[in-house]
Short mmCIF file of C-alpha atoms in Angstrom, two decimals:
data_model
loop_
_atom_site.label_atom_id
_atom_site.label_comp_id
_atom_site.label_asym_id
_atom_site.label_seq_id
_atom_site.Cartn_x
_atom_site.Cartn_y
_atom_site.Cartn_z
CA MET A 615 61.01 87.04 87.49
CA LYS A 616 62.79 83.78 88.78
CA TYR A 617 66.61 83.66 89.18
CA ASP A 618 68.98 80.97 91.08
CA VAL A 619 70.28 83.52 93.10
CA VAL A 620 69.55 86.92 94.26
CA ILE A 621 71.77 88.93 96.25
CA ILE A 622 70.62 91.81 98.61
CA GLY A 623 73.66 94.03 98.64
CA ALA A 624 76.15 94.98 96.11
CA GLY A 625 79.15 95.98 98.21
CA PRO A 626 82.43 93.81 97.92
CA ALA A 627 80.80 90.58 99.74
CA GLY A 628 77.73 90.93 97.52
CA SER A 629 79.76 91.45 94.20
CA THR A 630 82.01 89.22 94.78
CA ALA A 631 79.34 86.39 95.35
CA ALA A 632 77.62 87.60 92.20
CA ARG A 633 80.56 87.20 89.90
CA PHE A 634 81.38 83.58 91.49
CA LEU A 635 77.90 82.54 91.05
CA SER A 636 77.69 83.75 87.42
CA LYS A 637 81.05 82.28 86.44
CA GLU A 638 79.62 78.91 87.47
CA GLY A 639 76.47 79.59 84.94
CA TYR A 640 74.07 80.69 87.78
CA ASN A 641 71.10 83.48 86.87
CA VAL A 642 71.88 85.88 89.30
CA LEU A 643 70.44 88.97 90.37
CA LEU A 644 72.25 91.47 92.36
CA LEU A 645 70.80 94.01 94.31
CA ASP A 646 71.09 97.54 95.78
CA LYS A 647 68.95 99.97 97.24
CA GLU A 648 71.27 103.04 96.50
CA LYS A 649 71.85 104.19 93.00
CA PHE A 650 75.82 103.67 92.13
CA PRO A 651 78.55 104.59 92.00
CA ARG A 652 77.60 105.73 95.83
CA TYR A 653 79.08 106.87 98.54
CA LYS A 654 80.39 104.59 101.38
CA ALA A 655 80.74 105.63 104.80
CA CYS A 656 84.11 103.61 105.53
CA ALA A 657 87.89 104.27 106.08
CA GLY A 658 88.20 101.94 102.91
CA GLY A 659 91.51 99.83 104.28
CA LEU A 660 91.97 96.84 102.43
CA CYS A 661 94.15 94.22 104.07
CA LYS A 662 96.84 92.27 102.05
CA HIS A 663 94.95 89.37 101.71
CA ILE A 664 93.00 91.24 98.74
CA GLU A 665 96.20 90.03 96.58
CA GLU A 666 94.77 86.86 97.12
CA PHE A 667 92.06 87.79 94.75
CA ASP A 668 94.28 87.67 91.28
CA TYR A 669 91.57 88.94 88.99
CA LEU A 670 91.50 91.94 90.70
CA ASN A 671 95.24 92.61 89.96
CA ILE A 672 95.10 95.02 93.46
CA GLU A 673 99.08 95.86 93.27
CA LYS A 674 98.43 97.67 89.92
CA LEU A 675 94.84 98.63 89.98
CA ASP A 676 94.65 102.33 89.72
CA LEU A 677 91.79 102.59 92.47
CA VAL A 678 94.27 102.18 95.08
CA GLU A 679 94.97 105.51 96.18
CA SER A 680 97.80 104.42 99.05
CA VAL A 681 99.85 101.64 100.00
CA CYS A 682 100.19 101.79 103.63
CA LYS A 683 103.14 100.41 105.03
CA ALA A 684 103.41 102.32 108.80
CA SER A 685 101.52 103.43 111.52
CA LEU A 686 101.38 105.31 114.45
CA THR A 687 99.12 104.41 117.77
CA PHE A 688 98.55 106.73 120.57
CA SER A 689 97.43 105.28 123.65
CA PRO A 690 94.28 106.66 125.05
CA SER A 691 95.38 109.37 126.94
CA THR A 692 97.40 110.50 123.87
CA ARG A 693 100.50 110.35 126.22
CA TYR A 694 102.11 107.68 124.87
CA GLU A 695 102.70 106.90 120.93
CA MET A 696 103.98 103.98 119.02
CA SER A 697 105.53 103.98 115.33
CA TYR A 698 106.13 101.05 113.48
CA GLU A 699 107.25 100.86 109.95
CA SER A 700 107.23 97.80 107.31
CA GLU A 701 108.67 97.06 103.78
CA ASP A 702 105.61 94.50 103.64
CA VAL A 703 101.96 96.02 102.55
CA LEU A 704 99.88 96.69 105.86
CA PHE A 705 96.94 97.65 103.89
CA TYR A 706 95.95 98.92 100.41
CA ASN A 707 93.45 102.53 100.59
CA VAL A 708 90.79 103.14 98.17
CA ASP A 709 87.74 105.00 97.63
CA ARG A 710 84.93 102.83 98.54
CA LYS A 711 82.76 104.63 95.73
CA GLU A 712 84.95 103.61 93.10
CA PHE A 713 86.09 100.43 94.27
CA ASP A 714 82.20 99.05 94.57
CA ASN A 715 81.58 100.55 91.58
CA TYR A 716 84.44 98.57 89.88
CA LEU A 717 83.52 95.10 91.58
CA VAL A 718 79.86 95.61 90.17
CA GLY A 719 81.14 95.83 87.01
CA ILE A 720 83.37 93.01 87.34
CA ALA A 721 80.17 91.10 88.76
CA ILE A 722 78.15 92.54 85.45
CA ASN A 723 80.83 91.52 82.87
CA ALA A 724 80.44 88.12 84.37
CA GLY A 725 77.14 87.87 83.53
CA SER A 726 74.94 89.35 86.88
CA ASP A 727 72.04 91.13 86.44
CA PHE A 728 72.40 94.43 88.45
CA ARG A 729 69.82 96.34 89.51
CA ASP A 730 70.55 99.80 91.80
CA GLY A 731 68.11 102.04 93.35
CA VAL A 732 66.05 99.18 94.10
CA LYS A 733 65.00 98.54 97.99
CA VAL A 734 63.63 94.91 99.42
CA LYS A 735 60.76 95.72 101.74
CA GLU A 736 60.05 92.59 102.75
CA ILE A 737 61.66 88.61 102.25
CA SER A 738 59.20 84.85 102.95
CA ILE A 739 60.58 82.13 102.21
CA ARG A 740 58.08 79.61 100.68
CA LYS A 741 58.56 75.33 99.90
CA GLU A 742 59.68 76.08 96.68
CA TYR A 743 61.33 79.37 96.82
CA ALA A 744 62.10 82.47 97.99
CA LEU A 745 60.07 85.99 97.41
CA LEU A 746 61.17 89.30 98.00
CA LYS A 747 58.46 92.13 97.60
CA LEU A 748 60.25 95.65 96.25
CA GLY A 749 60.24 99.22 96.83
CA ASN A 750 58.72 99.27 93.31
CA GLY A 751 56.01 96.95 93.95
CA ARG A 752 57.36 94.40 91.93
CA GLU A 753 57.39 90.99 93.11
CA VAL A 754 61.00 88.40 92.63
CA LYS A 755 61.50 84.90 92.87
CA SER A 756 64.31 83.46 93.67
CA ARG A 757 65.60 79.32 94.57
CA ALA A 758 68.01 81.10 96.80
CA LEU A 759 68.95 84.33 98.59
CA ILE A 760 72.39 86.22 99.97
CA GLY A 761 72.03 88.75 102.11
CA ALA A 762 74.91 91.17 102.10
CA GLY A 763 73.09 94.30 102.55
CA GLY A 764 74.96 95.36 105.78
CA ALA A 765 75.01 94.90 109.69
CA ASN A 766 71.14 96.25 109.70
CA ASP A 767 69.59 94.95 106.70
CA VAL A 768 66.55 93.24 105.73
CA ALA A 769 67.94 89.97 105.59
CA ASN A 770 70.08 89.77 108.62
CA LYS A 771 66.73 91.00 110.69
CA PHE A 772 64.93 88.47 108.79
CA LEU A 773 67.12 85.56 109.73
CA ARG A 774 67.47 86.86 113.10
CA LYS A 775 63.72 87.09 114.07
CA LYS A 776 63.38 83.58 112.17
CA GLU A 777 66.08 82.00 114.32
CA GLY A 778 65.53 83.66 117.23
CA ILE A 779 68.85 85.35 117.31
CA LYS A 780 68.05 88.14 119.72
CA ARG A 781 71.86 89.01 120.55
CA TRP A 782 73.12 91.20 117.91
CA ARG A 783 75.76 94.33 119.00
CA LEU A 784 76.75 96.96 117.00
CA ALA A 785 78.97 99.47 116.52
CA PHE A 786 78.49 103.37 115.23
CA SER A 787 81.01 104.85 113.29
CA LEU A 788 81.48 108.83 111.96
CA VAL A 789 83.45 109.43 109.09
CA GLU A 790 84.67 112.08 106.60
CA ASP A 791 87.20 112.63 103.33
CA PHE A 792 89.53 115.72 103.92
CA GLU A 793 90.76 117.34 100.60
CA VAL A 794 94.33 118.62 101.83
CA GLY A 795 96.46 117.92 98.50
CA GLU A 796 98.91 115.97 97.36
CA SER A 797 101.91 117.88 98.95
CA PHE A 798 100.16 117.50 102.29
CA VAL A 799 99.72 113.86 102.53
CA SER A 800 102.96 113.48 101.21
CA ASP A 801 105.35 115.83 103.40
CA VAL A 802 102.94 114.54 106.70
CA TYR A 803 102.23 110.97 106.02
CA GLY A 804 105.39 110.20 103.96
CA GLU A 805 106.00 107.52 101.21
CA LYS A 806 104.81 105.30 103.33
CA SER A 807 101.53 106.41 104.06
CA LYS A 808 101.43 106.08 107.51
CA CYS A 809 97.97 105.74 109.07
CA ILE A 810 97.50 107.27 112.47
CA ILE A 811 95.55 105.57 115.26
CA LEU A 812 94.15 106.66 118.57
CA LEU A 813 93.01 103.93 121.08
CA ARG A 814 89.89 104.09 123.04
CA PHE A 815 88.96 107.55 121.71
CA ALA A 816 86.84 109.77 124.13
CA GLY A 817 86.71 106.61 126.49
CA LEU A 818 84.87 104.85 123.62
CA HIS A 819 85.53 100.92 123.38
CA GLY A 820 87.09 101.50 119.91
CA TYR A 821 89.52 103.88 118.27
CA ALA A 822 89.88 106.71 116.19
CA TRP A 823 91.88 107.08 112.69
CA VAL A 824 93.38 108.68 109.70
CA PHE A 825 93.98 107.30 106.75
CA PRO A 826 96.07 108.81 103.92
CA LYS A 827 95.11 108.62 100.52
CA ARG A 828 96.28 110.32 97.12
CA SER A 829 95.06 113.68 98.24
CA SER A 830 92.87 113.53 100.93
CA LEU A 831 92.52 111.92 104.30
CA ASN A 832 89.85 109.66 105.80
CA ILE A 833 89.01 110.51 109.62
CA GLY A 834 86.60 109.00 111.55
CA TYR A 835 85.81 107.16 114.74
CA ALA A 836 83.82 104.07 115.80
CA GLY A 837 82.65 102.84 119.38
CA TYR A 838 79.88 100.72 120.63
CA LEU A 839 76.53 101.79 120.06
CA GLU A 840 75.47 101.89 123.70
CA GLU A 841 78.29 103.88 124.44
CA MET A 842 77.28 106.39 121.72
CA ARG A 843 73.91 107.13 123.20
CA GLY A 844 73.32 110.79 125.11
CA ARG A 845 76.66 111.70 123.45
CA ASN A 846 77.07 114.52 120.15
CA ALA A 847 78.45 111.98 117.51
CA LYS A 848 79.78 115.61 115.15
CA GLU A 849 81.04 117.35 118.53
CA LEU A 850 83.17 113.83 119.15
CA LEU A 851 84.45 114.03 115.51
CA ASN A 852 85.47 117.66 115.71
CA GLN A 853 87.50 116.85 119.18
CA PHE A 854 89.49 114.12 117.21
CA LEU A 855 90.25 116.92 114.46
CA LYS A 856 91.35 119.41 117.28
CA PHE A 857 93.58 116.93 118.03
CA LEU A 858 95.12 116.09 114.76
CA LYS A 859 95.73 120.10 113.98
CA ARG A 860 97.18 120.30 117.28
CA ARG A 861 99.86 117.63 116.33
CA ASN A 862 100.21 118.97 112.75
CA PHE A 863 98.16 116.21 111.00
CA LEU A 864 95.45 118.17 109.87
CA PRO A 865 95.70 121.63 108.22
CA SER A 866 94.31 124.21 110.62
CA SER A 867 91.82 125.56 108.39
CA VAL A 868 90.11 122.19 107.60
CA GLU A 869 86.62 121.78 109.22
CA SER A 870 83.92 119.06 108.91
CA LYS A 871 81.27 119.81 106.32
CA LYS A 872 79.35 116.58 105.85
CA ALA A 873 80.26 113.49 107.93
CA ARG A 874 78.59 110.53 107.82
CA GLY A 875 77.85 107.58 110.00
CA ALA A 876 77.65 103.55 109.56
CA PHE A 877 76.63 100.74 111.79
CA ILE A 878 79.30 98.08 112.09
CA PRO A 879 78.65 94.59 113.60
CA CYS A 880 80.97 93.82 116.59
CA ARG A 881 81.59 90.81 118.99
CA GLY A 882 81.66 88.54 116.32
CA PHE A 883 79.62 86.50 113.95
CA LEU A 884 75.97 85.34 114.60
CA ARG A 885 75.63 81.96 115.53
CA LYS A 886 73.92 81.18 112.71
CA THR A 887 74.12 82.90 109.03
CA TYR A 888 71.83 80.88 107.35
CA THR A 889 68.41 79.48 107.03
CA ASP A 890 66.04 78.28 104.54
CA ARG A 891 67.04 78.82 101.16
CA LEU A 892 68.90 82.14 102.90
CA LEU A 893 72.62 82.76 103.45
CA LEU A 894 74.15 85.88 105.11
CA CYS A 895 77.99 87.13 104.00
CA GLY A 896 79.79 90.11 104.95
CA ASP A 897 78.37 92.78 107.65
CA SER A 898 75.21 91.23 107.45
CA ALA A 899 76.74 88.01 108.95
CA GLY A 900 78.84 90.39 111.35
CA PHE A 901 82.13 88.94 109.30
CA VAL A 902 84.42 92.13 110.22
#
């Protein structure tokens, strides 16, 4: 089957591109290797610029679990801390599983053809079209491709190999959502949904965080991938949880059960984000 555009990856970048192109009259296929709705290892904070996407009506969207207007930042030693409060929005907190599924629905309503649970195994560029070989054995042709499948996806790898881009630095993050109840979130994190940041956590070039949602806390950390080699990722998370418990930011009874990891591009975007019939966007292009 042939499309005008095939988009690999149905995260926010891919779904938004699908909606835009479909509304312009293009025949669009949106693919994702996971079955939707799916969990996404992410803090779930949407910066204030999301308000510019007026069709989302983010300020009234039920999917927004909290609105952050305050922060508490700790120095690497935790000896020093800085508190900040604002009357304006710092960012909106969402559950990525629900939010991403919502964006896919918008793309479908705009006319996009969505197929989930479909993995792209191989990309080849021909003179008159792009060809995708899928995990289910089928082949799909399109005039153009958009790679939006994340920091280390098939489109990113294809473009870097084709264009000779060897330098691509990744960070690793580990994250988990902890259900603690609305009263705990309200009492500890306040009406401004204060987020917590610990800079250079565990000596990493990164940070650890707490993003309070409606009745849960999104807790995680991130640092350069090469700094993680030889270190126990789960133990580092437990180390941060112990710190939070000592400061009464987390109930003492809460334990890590199912932390999940993800790769994040860092050190800027790729020096070239396009090649013949292929354009990268989102994490795949390094836009973080």
